[in-house]
Amino acid sequence: MASRGAGFGDEHSGVRARIPADPERTMQLKVPPPSARAESAPLADETTPPRMERPDPSSGRADRRKAARPPSARMRLGTLLAPLAGPPMSYARRLRPHYPRPGRAGWRRWVPSLRQWLGGTLTAVGLTGLFLGIAYASTDIPQNLNTYATQQDNVYFWSDGTPMARTGWVQRQAMPLKDIPQEVRSAVLAAENESFYSDPGISSKGLTRALWRTLGRGDTQGGSTITQQYVKNVYLNQDQSISRKFTEAMMALKLDNQMSKDEILEGYLNTSWFGRGTYGIQRAAQAYYGKDVSQLDASQAAFLASLLKGAGLYDPTLSAANHDRAVERWNWILDRMVKIGKLSASERAGYRAFPEPLKQNPLYDTGQQSDYLVELASQHATKAAGMSAKQFDLGGYQIYTTFDRKREAALDDEVTKARKKAQETHPDAAVTAHYGAASVATDGRILAVYGGPDHRKQGYNESNATTVPAGSAFLPFVYAAGLEHGAVKQRDAPREPVTPQSLYDGDDGVPVSTPEGPYWDRAGKKVAARNDGRKSWGRITLREALAESVNTPFMQLGMDTGLDKVKQTALAAGLLSSSMGPQVPALSLGSSTPSAIRMASGYATFAAAGQHTDPYSVRRITRNGTAVRLDLPHARRAMDARVAEEVTQALTDSIRSAHPDAAPAGAAVSGKAGTTANDTAAWYVGTARAVTTAVVVYRMDLAKSLEPLPLKGVAGTADDSVPYDIWAGAMSPLS
């Protein structure tokens, strides 16, 4: 056996060779080349017994079927790409980039190979697709729209259909797409997104441009489709950021699959900002042209479409530069409409003059008398439509009122003149003077009211306030009750008719009696009536007593007819039970406190031949173009027509007696003044051509008390009555 230190030992001995520690004796090991090793290697059949393969007990028919299957698509792809893979190498080594690339010179050493380019591109595309797929799947469309997208305003219109006022934080009225003309839609598409009906909801070119601007200049304007803009309007905020832009795109893609194009376009047109405080194409049409969107032509539509790019830059009324931009944009949109086939060349040729908009928004709320009108109309609207105040405040309603713009202006002017005159003649008393007035048609329509100097300074409405007694203006209701029900003058006696010629004692201070005897008050004194100026008239007919406003006959007539009958007649004519007060003799002399609206309504019943219609201020309501059901009042019989005619004749005598020039022969004019015993209120209620106006003047220091104060001349005199002057001034030009 060879020594352990001599070498490796016998190849077949299995003994491991050991390298000696002495460097001089260290063997120089040389590995022969592969060819030499191959030649020197012993044959397997000479040195090593053959290796026997044992059959796998688990193999069987299933393995044979598997082996017989044709190669899969993955296997075939691997076979095809095998030449590109190069010589075999480890998986990790193939993935690891080699820079600089071996076998290349110069800049080519640093350029990836085609295989690397292809692999990187496929990987990026795959990861991007996976990311977008996950983002799309995880993007949800919110169930609730943002506040500004749902909030609308309520718009009030005069009786002639012109805008009167609006309420709400936002000027918006949603309109169905079918009510928006095709010219308007086409103008918007030409200006904003001509491929709207064919795109998937986003524009890749636009998104790229918007992203570039966001990263480069922080400007994201442009690049959005109508679908994206709609998403931004109703679901997102106006934050200009990449994340919001990405969310907007994902939501636009999903929304485009969930909604029809028409639904998206309708929503966009109803939520977009057009300037002048308006949202939506309907309010824009009203704000810039004073008309509904259905009345716009292609030229006006093109201008409104230009505002979508930025109302602050394209409203021509703001500056000369704006005007130039607006004209240029307007021309461009019209030309674009021709190019995309939405407008013929001949039609385009007809639009050469720029459609100048109105100087200001006609929906502007003055905050003065219109607020009192709005208050009345909104109260009636909620009641007549059977909706809650919360429902009404959600907005979107168009309230068409009964208010006559000319009558309102005339009434406002007359009261303003009376106020100014009182301030000049009675400055101390004028500080606490109050004026209320209302005009009501015989069919119940409230045509005009004066509610106060300014709703922002005085919140309550003088025309609807039950503050001061009616005084002698109440006498016609007592007269009507006597004519309608008759009188009982003796105990257990039947009722006897009362006629205009029935005689009563007109002296001042006549004690009031009942069928049982004198009427005693709680202090044990006989109750007596007083006439204005303590004047005695002797025996006088009821018709003459009403014409001359003699009190004592009517206090007695009220007792003869029955105070319950007097109250019943007044309520039937239109006064409210809450204003009537106790049933005592003073009821007949006007202790009740009706409002100006109700007094006008009551006198209108006489002019309507005894038919009464409760006063109302709203004739029609729509919500976004759809009619809302209203429960409007209907006329009902309040008293016999002959009774109403007799009262009207007496009131005609009254106005002719006091103001001969106001009621010439044959004129359908009637009316009566009203005063109170302690001079705390002055009235005039009169009718001319089926319109009744009631005016009341009184004094009250609201900072101290709700108790009425003496007028001290602010209401004029019997010969120069301020309430009558207001009535005559408001009615004469229009009667």
PDB file of C-alpha atoms in Angstrom, residues 154 156 164 167 370-390 392-393 397 399 401 403 446 449 455 459-466 576 595 597-598 615-619 621 630-633:
ATOM      1  CA  ASN A 154     -87.264  78.236  -5.914  1.00  0.00           C
ATOM      2  CA  TYR A 156     -91.286  83.120  -8.109  1.00  0.00           C
ATOM      3  CA  MET A 164     -90.124  88.174  -9.563  1.00  0.00           C
ATOM      4  CA  THR A 167     -84.928  81.846  -2.835  1.00  0.00           C
ATOM      5  CA  SER A 370     -90.649  91.148  -3.187  1.00  0.00           C
ATOM      6  CA  ASP A 371     -89.641  89.442   0.048  1.00  0.00           C
ATOM      7  CA  TYR A 372     -93.083  90.079   1.530  1.00  0.00           C
ATOM      8  CA  LEU A 373     -94.631  88.649  -1.620  1.00  0.00           C
ATOM      9  CA  VAL A 374     -92.366  85.614  -1.472  1.00  0.00           C
ATOM     10  CA  GLU A 375     -93.308  85.060   2.157  1.00  0.00           C
ATOM     11  CA  LEU A 376     -97.023  85.008   1.342  1.00  0.00           C
ATOM     12  CA  ALA A 377     -96.546  82.834  -1.733  1.00  0.00           C
ATOM     13  CA  SER A 378     -94.377  80.264   0.008  1.00  0.00           C
ATOM     14  CA  GLN A 379     -96.879  79.919   2.854  1.00  0.00           C
ATOM     15  CA  HIS A 380     -99.706  79.373   0.402  1.00  0.00           C
ATOM     16  CA  ALA A 381     -97.656  77.050  -1.814  1.00  0.00           C
ATOM     17  CA  THR A 382     -96.787  74.598   0.950  1.00  0.00           C
ATOM     18  CA  LYS A 383    -100.373  74.532   2.175  1.00  0.00           C
ATOM     19  CA  ALA A 384    -102.017  74.239  -1.241  1.00  0.00           C
ATOM     20  CA  ALA A 385     -99.558  71.614  -2.473  1.00  0.00           C
ATOM     21  CA  GLY A 386     -99.743  69.612   0.749  1.00  0.00           C
ATOM     22  CA  MET A 387     -95.981  69.577   1.259  1.00  0.00           C
ATOM     23  CA  SER A 388     -93.832  70.248   4.271  1.00  0.00           C
ATOM     24  CA  ALA A 389     -91.598  73.281   4.572  1.00  0.00           C
ATOM     25  CA  LYS A 390     -88.597  70.937   4.437  1.00  0.00           C
ATOM     26  CA  PHE A 392     -90.275  72.994  -0.267  1.00  0.00           C
ATOM     27  CA  ASP A 393     -86.865  74.168   0.884  1.00  0.00           C
ATOM     28  CA  TYR A 397     -90.007  74.707  -7.664  1.00  0.00           C
ATOM     29  CA  ILE A 399     -94.082  79.330  -8.221  1.00  0.00           C
ATOM     30  CA  THR A 401     -98.035  83.902  -8.251  1.00  0.00           C
ATOM     31  CA  PHE A 403     -99.256  89.277  -7.921  1.00  0.00           C
ATOM     32  CA  ILE A 446    -104.147  88.620  -4.142  1.00  0.00           C
ATOM     33  CA  VAL A 449     -99.634  93.967  -0.918  1.00  0.00           C
ATOM     34  CA  HIS A 455     -88.290  92.832   4.848  1.00  0.00           C
ATOM     35  CA  GLY A 459     -89.622  90.854   9.184  1.00  0.00           C
ATOM     36  CA  TYR A 460     -93.367  90.762   9.742  1.00  0.00           C
ATOM     37  CA  ASN A 461     -95.832  91.553   6.978  1.00  0.00           C
ATOM     38  CA  GLU A 462     -98.114  94.542   7.680  1.00  0.00           C
ATOM     39  CA  SER A 463    -100.634  93.407   5.066  1.00  0.00           C
ATOM     40  CA  ASN A 464    -101.146  90.117   6.859  1.00  0.00           C
ATOM     41  CA  ALA A 465    -100.906  91.352  10.459  1.00  0.00           C
ATOM     42  CA  THR A 466    -103.882  91.200  12.838  1.00  0.00           C
ATOM     43  CA  LEU A 576    -110.881  84.786  10.321  1.00  0.00           C
ATOM     44  CA  SER A 595    -105.628  91.952   8.445  1.00  0.00           C
ATOM     45  CA  ILE A 597    -105.778  91.090   3.186  1.00  0.00           C
ATOM     46  CA  ARG A 598    -108.833  89.739   4.977  1.00  0.00           C
ATOM     47  CA  PRO A 615    -107.638  84.860  -0.873  1.00  0.00           C
ATOM     48  CA  TYR A 616    -104.699  83.056  -2.477  1.00  0.00           C
ATOM     49  CA  SER A 617    -101.379  84.111  -3.953  1.00  0.00           C
ATOM     50  CA  VAL A 618    -100.257  81.081  -6.016  1.00  0.00           C
ATOM     51  CA  ARG A 619    -102.049  79.929  -9.138  1.00  0.00           C
ATOM     52  CA  ILE A 621     -96.516  75.376  -9.311  1.00  0.00           C
ATOM     53  CA  LEU A 630    -102.545  72.401  -6.114  1.00  0.00           C
ATOM     54  CA  ASP A 631    -105.638  72.590  -3.972  1.00  0.00           C
ATOM     55  CA  LEU A 632    -106.880  76.006  -5.064  1.00  0.00           C
ATOM     56  CA  PRO A 633    -109.833  77.628  -3.268  1.00  0.00           C
TER      57      PRO A 633
END
